[in-house]
PDB file of C-alpha atoms in Angstrom:
ATOM      1  CA  MET A   1       0.000   0.000   0.000  1.00  0.00           C
ATOM      2  CA  THR A   2       1.424   3.354  -0.979  1.00  0.00           C
ATOM      3  CA  LEU A   3       1.612   6.405   1.272  1.00  0.00           C
ATOM      4  CA  THR A   4      -1.232   8.004  -0.690  1.00  0.00           C
ATOM      5  CA  MET A   5      -3.385   4.934  -0.196  1.00  0.00           C
ATOM      6  CA  LEU A   6      -2.659   4.955   3.527  1.00  0.00           C
ATOM      7  CA  SER A   7      -3.774   8.575   3.773  1.00  0.00           C
ATOM      8  CA  GLU A   8      -6.993   7.543   2.042  1.00  0.00           C
ATOM      9  CA  ALA A   9      -7.444   4.521   4.297  1.00  0.00           C
ATOM     10  CA  ILE A  10     -10.023   4.250   7.001  1.00  0.00           C
ATOM     11  CA  MET A  11      -8.282   2.777  10.004  1.00  0.00           C
ATOM     12  CA  ARG A  12      -9.600  -0.002  12.196  1.00  0.00           C
ATOM     13  CA  THR A  13     -12.147   0.950  14.823  1.00  0.00           C
ATOM     14  CA  ASP A  14     -10.735   1.326  18.329  1.00  0.00           C
ATOM     15  CA  PRO A  15     -11.650  -1.850  20.278  1.00  0.00           C
ATOM     16  CA  LYS A  16     -13.263   0.261  23.022  1.00  0.00           C
ATOM     17  CA  ASP A  17     -15.505   1.892  20.412  1.00  0.00           C
ATOM     18  CA  ALA A  18     -16.348  -1.506  18.943  1.00  0.00           C
ATOM     19  CA  ASP A  19     -17.276  -2.784  22.414  1.00  0.00           C
ATOM     20  CA  ALA A  20     -19.470   0.262  23.051  1.00  0.00           C
ATOM     21  CA  ILE A  21     -21.307  -0.155  19.740  1.00  0.00           C
ATOM     22  CA  GLU A  22     -21.845  -3.868  20.312  1.00  0.00           C
ATOM     23  CA  THR A  23     -23.177  -3.174  23.793  1.00  0.00           C
ATOM     24  CA  SER A  24     -25.541  -0.515  22.471  1.00  0.00           C
ATOM     25  CA  LEU A  25     -26.874  -2.932  19.846  1.00  0.00           C
ATOM     26  CA  GLU A  26     -27.422  -5.621  22.469  1.00  0.00           C
ATOM     27  CA  ILE A  27     -29.287  -3.222  24.764  1.00  0.00           C
ATOM     28  CA  ALA A  28     -31.355  -1.867  21.875  1.00  0.00           C
ATOM     29  CA  ALA A  29     -32.344  -5.391  20.846  1.00  0.00           C
ATOM     30  CA  GLU A  30     -33.363  -6.254  24.412  1.00  0.00           C
ATOM     31  CA  ARG A  31     -35.255  -3.032  25.078  1.00  0.00           C
ATOM     32  CA  GLY A  32     -36.564  -2.160  21.617  1.00  0.00           C
ATOM     33  CA  GLY A  33     -37.161  -5.514  19.982  1.00  0.00           C
ATOM     34  CA  ASP A  34     -37.500  -5.270  16.212  1.00  0.00           C
ATOM     35  CA  LEU A  35     -36.241  -1.819  15.284  1.00  0.00           C
ATOM     36  CA  THR A  36     -37.244  -2.177  11.626  1.00  0.00           C
ATOM     37  CA  PRO A  37     -40.521  -0.208  11.761  1.00  0.00           C
ATOM     38  CA  VAL A  38     -38.930   2.671  13.656  1.00  0.00           C
ATOM     39  CA  VAL A  39     -35.881   2.882  11.376  1.00  0.00           C
ATOM     40  CA  TYR A  40     -37.954   2.913   8.197  1.00  0.00           C
ATOM     41  CA  GLU A  41     -40.563   5.298   9.572  1.00  0.00           C
ATOM     42  CA  ARG A  42     -37.726   7.727  10.278  1.00  0.00           C
ATOM     43  CA  LEU A  43     -36.197   7.135   6.837  1.00  0.00           C
ATOM     44  CA  PHE A  44     -39.512   7.849   5.111  1.00  0.00           C
ATOM     45  CA  GLU A  45     -40.054  10.999   7.200  1.00  0.00           C
ATOM     46  CA  ARG A  46     -36.667  12.386   6.158  1.00  0.00           C
ATOM     47  CA  GLN A  47     -36.499  10.960   2.659  1.00  0.00           C
ATOM     48  CA  PRO A  48     -40.133  10.613   1.493  1.00  0.00           C
ATOM     49  CA  ALA A  49     -39.091   9.561  -2.014  1.00  0.00           C
ATOM     50  CA  MET A  50     -37.570   6.398  -0.542  1.00  0.00           C
ATOM     51  CA  LYS A  51     -40.984   5.094   0.549  1.00  0.00           C
ATOM     52  CA  LEU A  52     -41.976   4.644  -3.087  1.00  0.00           C
ATOM     53  CA  LEU A  53     -39.148   2.140  -3.518  1.00  0.00           C
ATOM     54  CA  PHE A  54     -40.794  -0.204  -1.008  1.00  0.00           C
ATOM     55  CA  TRP A  55     -44.246  -0.385  -2.577  1.00  0.00           C
ATOM     56  CA  ARG A  56     -43.960  -4.179  -3.007  1.00  0.00           C
ATOM     57  CA  ASP A  57     -42.711  -4.794   0.532  1.00  0.00           C
ATOM     58  CA  THR A  58     -46.166  -5.286   2.074  1.00  0.00           C
ATOM     59  CA  THR A  59     -44.870  -7.600   4.842  1.00  0.00           C
ATOM     60  CA  ASN A  60     -41.758  -5.547   5.730  1.00  0.00           C
ATOM     61  CA  ALA A  61     -39.601  -8.566   4.917  1.00  0.00           C
ATOM     62  CA  ILE A  62     -37.314  -6.598   2.591  1.00  0.00           C
ATOM     63  CA  ARG A  63     -36.924  -3.813   5.154  1.00  0.00           C
ATOM     64  CA  GLY A  64     -36.123  -6.345   7.867  1.00  0.00           C
ATOM     65  CA  GLU A  65     -33.524  -8.068   5.725  1.00  0.00           C
ATOM     66  CA  MET A  66     -31.922  -4.763   4.762  1.00  0.00           C
ATOM     67  CA  LEU A  67     -31.691  -3.689   8.406  1.00  0.00           C
ATOM     68  CA  MET A  68     -30.246  -7.075   9.377  1.00  0.00           C
ATOM     69  CA  ARG A  69     -27.574  -6.698   6.679  1.00  0.00           C
ATOM     70  CA  THR A  70     -26.881  -3.173   7.935  1.00  0.00           C
ATOM     71  CA  PHE A  71     -26.294  -4.503  11.451  1.00  0.00           C
ATOM     72  CA  GLU A  72     -24.054  -7.262  10.066  1.00  0.00           C
ATOM     73  CA  ALA A  73     -22.062  -4.718   8.054  1.00  0.00           C
ATOM     74  CA  ILE A  74     -21.644  -2.430  11.062  1.00  0.00           C
ATOM     75  CA  LEU A  75     -20.497  -5.305  13.267  1.00  0.00           C
ATOM     76  CA  ASP A  76     -17.991  -6.469  10.658  1.00  0.00           C
ATOM     77  CA  PHE A  77     -16.824  -2.898   9.999  1.00  0.00           C
ATOM     78  CA  ILE A  78     -16.017  -2.309  13.679  1.00  0.00           C
ATOM     79  CA  ARG A  79     -14.250  -5.658  14.111  1.00  0.00           C
ATOM     80  CA  ASP A  80     -12.801  -8.005  11.506  1.00  0.00           C
ATOM     81  CA  ARG A  81     -13.623  -6.125   8.291  1.00  0.00           C
ATOM     82  CA  GLN A  82     -13.879  -9.348   6.367  1.00  0.00           C
ATOM     83  CA  PHE A  83     -16.690  -8.160   4.109  1.00  0.00           C
ATOM     84  CA  ALA A  84     -18.162  -4.806   5.157  1.00  0.00           C
ATOM     85  CA  ASP A  85     -16.088  -2.711   2.768  1.00  0.00           C
ATOM     86  CA  HIS A  86     -17.038  -4.856  -0.229  1.00  0.00           C
ATOM     87  CA  LEU A  87     -20.673  -5.058   0.816  1.00  0.00           C
ATOM     88  CA  ILE A  88     -20.944  -1.293   1.240  1.00  0.00           C
ATOM     89  CA  LYS A  89     -19.287  -0.636  -2.132  1.00  0.00           C
ATOM     90  CA  THR A  90     -21.621  -3.112  -3.810  1.00  0.00           C
ATOM     91  CA  GLU A  91     -24.728  -1.767  -2.129  1.00  0.00           C
ATOM     92  CA  VAL A  92     -23.901   1.834  -3.011  1.00  0.00           C
ATOM     93  CA  VAL A  93     -23.857   0.749  -6.679  1.00  0.00           C
ATOM     94  CA  ASN A  94     -26.976  -1.438  -6.292  1.00  0.00           C
ATOM     95  CA  HIS A  95     -28.902   1.365  -4.617  1.00  0.00           C
ATOM     96  CA  ALA A  96     -27.825   3.840  -7.296  1.00  0.00           C
ATOM     97  CA  GLY A  97     -29.666   1.528  -9.691  1.00  0.00           C
ATOM     98  CA  TYR A  98     -32.804   2.262  -7.653  1.00  0.00           C
ATOM     99  CA  ASP A  99     -32.081   6.007  -7.846  1.00  0.00           C
ATOM    100  CA  VAL A 100     -30.798   6.160  -4.266  1.00  0.00           C
ATOM    101  CA  PRO A 101     -27.916   8.670  -4.237  1.00  0.00           C
ATOM    102  CA  PRO A 102     -24.863   7.805  -2.110  1.00  0.00           C
ATOM    103  CA  ASP A 103     -25.588  10.631   0.352  1.00  0.00           C
ATOM    104  CA  VAL A 104     -29.065   9.227   1.032  1.00  0.00           C
ATOM    105  CA  PHE A 105     -27.563   5.755   1.350  1.00  0.00           C
ATOM    106  CA  ALA A 106     -25.065   7.116   3.876  1.00  0.00           C
ATOM    107  CA  THR A 107     -27.786   8.692   6.025  1.00  0.00           C
ATOM    108  CA  PHE A 108     -29.197   5.249   6.760  1.00  0.00           C
ATOM    109  CA  PHE A 109     -26.344   4.402   9.132  1.00  0.00           C
ATOM    110  CA  GLY A 110     -27.064   7.599  11.071  1.00  0.00           C
ATOM    111  CA  LEU A 111     -30.754   6.764  11.304  1.00  0.00           C
ATOM    112  CA  VAL A 112     -29.869   3.360  12.703  1.00  0.00           C
ATOM    113  CA  ALA A 113     -27.631   4.987  15.322  1.00  0.00           C
ATOM    114  CA  GLU A 114     -30.417   7.374  16.360  1.00  0.00           C
ATOM    115  CA  VAL A 115     -32.921   4.556  16.758  1.00  0.00           C
ATOM    116  CA  VAL A 116     -30.402   2.468  18.708  1.00  0.00           C
ATOM    117  CA  GLU A 117     -29.781   5.424  21.034  1.00  0.00           C
ATOM    118  CA  GLU A 118     -33.497   5.878  21.639  1.00  0.00           C
ATOM    119  CA  ALA A 119     -33.999   2.157  22.255  1.00  0.00           C
ATOM    120  CA  CYS A 120     -31.153   2.140  24.782  1.00  0.00           C
ATOM    121  CA  GLY A 121     -32.850   4.907  26.717  1.00  0.00           C
ATOM    122  CA  PRO A 122     -31.127   5.619  30.034  1.00  0.00           C
ATOM    123  CA  GLU A 123     -28.531   2.896  29.374  1.00  0.00           C
ATOM    124  CA  TRP A 124     -27.063   4.977  26.529  1.00  0.00           C
ATOM    125  CA  THR A 125     -23.630   6.231  27.604  1.00  0.00           C
ATOM    126  CA  PRO A 126     -21.248   8.958  26.479  1.00  0.00           C
ATOM    127  CA  ALA A 127     -18.875   6.172  25.377  1.00  0.00           C
ATOM    128  CA  MET A 128     -21.582   4.789  23.092  1.00  0.00           C
ATOM    129  CA  ALA A 129     -22.321   8.248  21.696  1.00  0.00           C
ATOM    130  CA  GLY A 130     -18.653   8.866  20.931  1.00  0.00           C
ATOM    131  CA  ALA A 131     -18.143   5.425  19.425  1.00  0.00           C
ATOM    132  CA  TRP A 132     -21.132   5.779  17.130  1.00  0.00           C
ATOM    133  CA  ARG A 133     -20.142   9.325  16.149  1.00  0.00           C
ATOM    134  CA  ARG A 134     -16.626   8.243  15.131  1.00  0.00           C
ATOM    135  CA  THR A 135     -17.851   5.122  13.336  1.00  0.00           C
ATOM    136  CA  LEU A 136     -20.500   7.065  11.430  1.00  0.00           C
ATOM    137  CA  VAL A 137     -17.821   9.460  10.187  1.00  0.00           C
ATOM    138  CA  ASP A 138     -15.813   6.481   8.905  1.00  0.00           C
ATOM    139  CA  LEU A 139     -18.854   4.805   7.354  1.00  0.00           C
ATOM    140  CA  ASP A 140     -20.091   7.996   5.718  1.00  0.00           C
ATOM    141  CA  SER A 141     -16.644   8.717   4.325  1.00  0.00           C
ATOM    142  CA  PHE A 142     -16.432   5.199   2.965  1.00  0.00           C
ATOM    143  CA  VAL A 143     -19.842   5.458   1.267  1.00  0.00           C
ATOM    144  CA  VAL A 144     -19.040   8.810  -0.321  1.00  0.00           C
ATOM    145  CA  HIS A 145     -15.496   7.699  -1.298  1.00  0.00           C
ATOM    146  CA  PRO A 146     -15.743   3.941  -2.008  1.00  0.00           C
ATOM    147  CA  ASP A 147     -12.216   3.996  -3.455  1.00  0.00           C
ATOM    148  CA  ARG A 148     -10.819   4.273   0.055  1.00  0.00           C
ATOM    149  CA  VAL A 149      -9.378   1.230   1.691  1.00  0.00           C
ATOM    150  CA  ALA A 150     -10.889  -0.122   4.891  1.00  0.00           C
ATOM    151  CA  VAL A 151      -7.780  -1.131   6.793  1.00  0.00           C
ATOM    152  CA  GLY A 152      -8.517  -3.970   9.154  1.00  0.00           C
TER     153      GLY A 152
END
């Protein structure tokens, strides 16, 4: 890897941040149950044009699968980075085919973080807030600049 590539690289998530994000996801799952309806309600409030893309998803199965894959990508991104970078690159291209611009795609991770925070309620900590904030910066940068290397 050249020096230029290293400057464009997104470095591995600090293990303390990864732990904080994992803990927040565990708490959110326990307290909030299925977060799918809340995440997509928020998405459709902020990006109304996105609702039209789900007209066939009458059972919310597609939304649920997409959120599950988002959680999987986040967990891989903060730990092993075995597939998250490739999945994100691929999904940015796939979603562009549905007329979803990369900046809208990138906002989804932030929506997930907001819903997780709300589901955690009083168990949400400053460490979780900081970990999510730093990870969202990395994820957003990676979505907007898919040519960057996710160093793991």
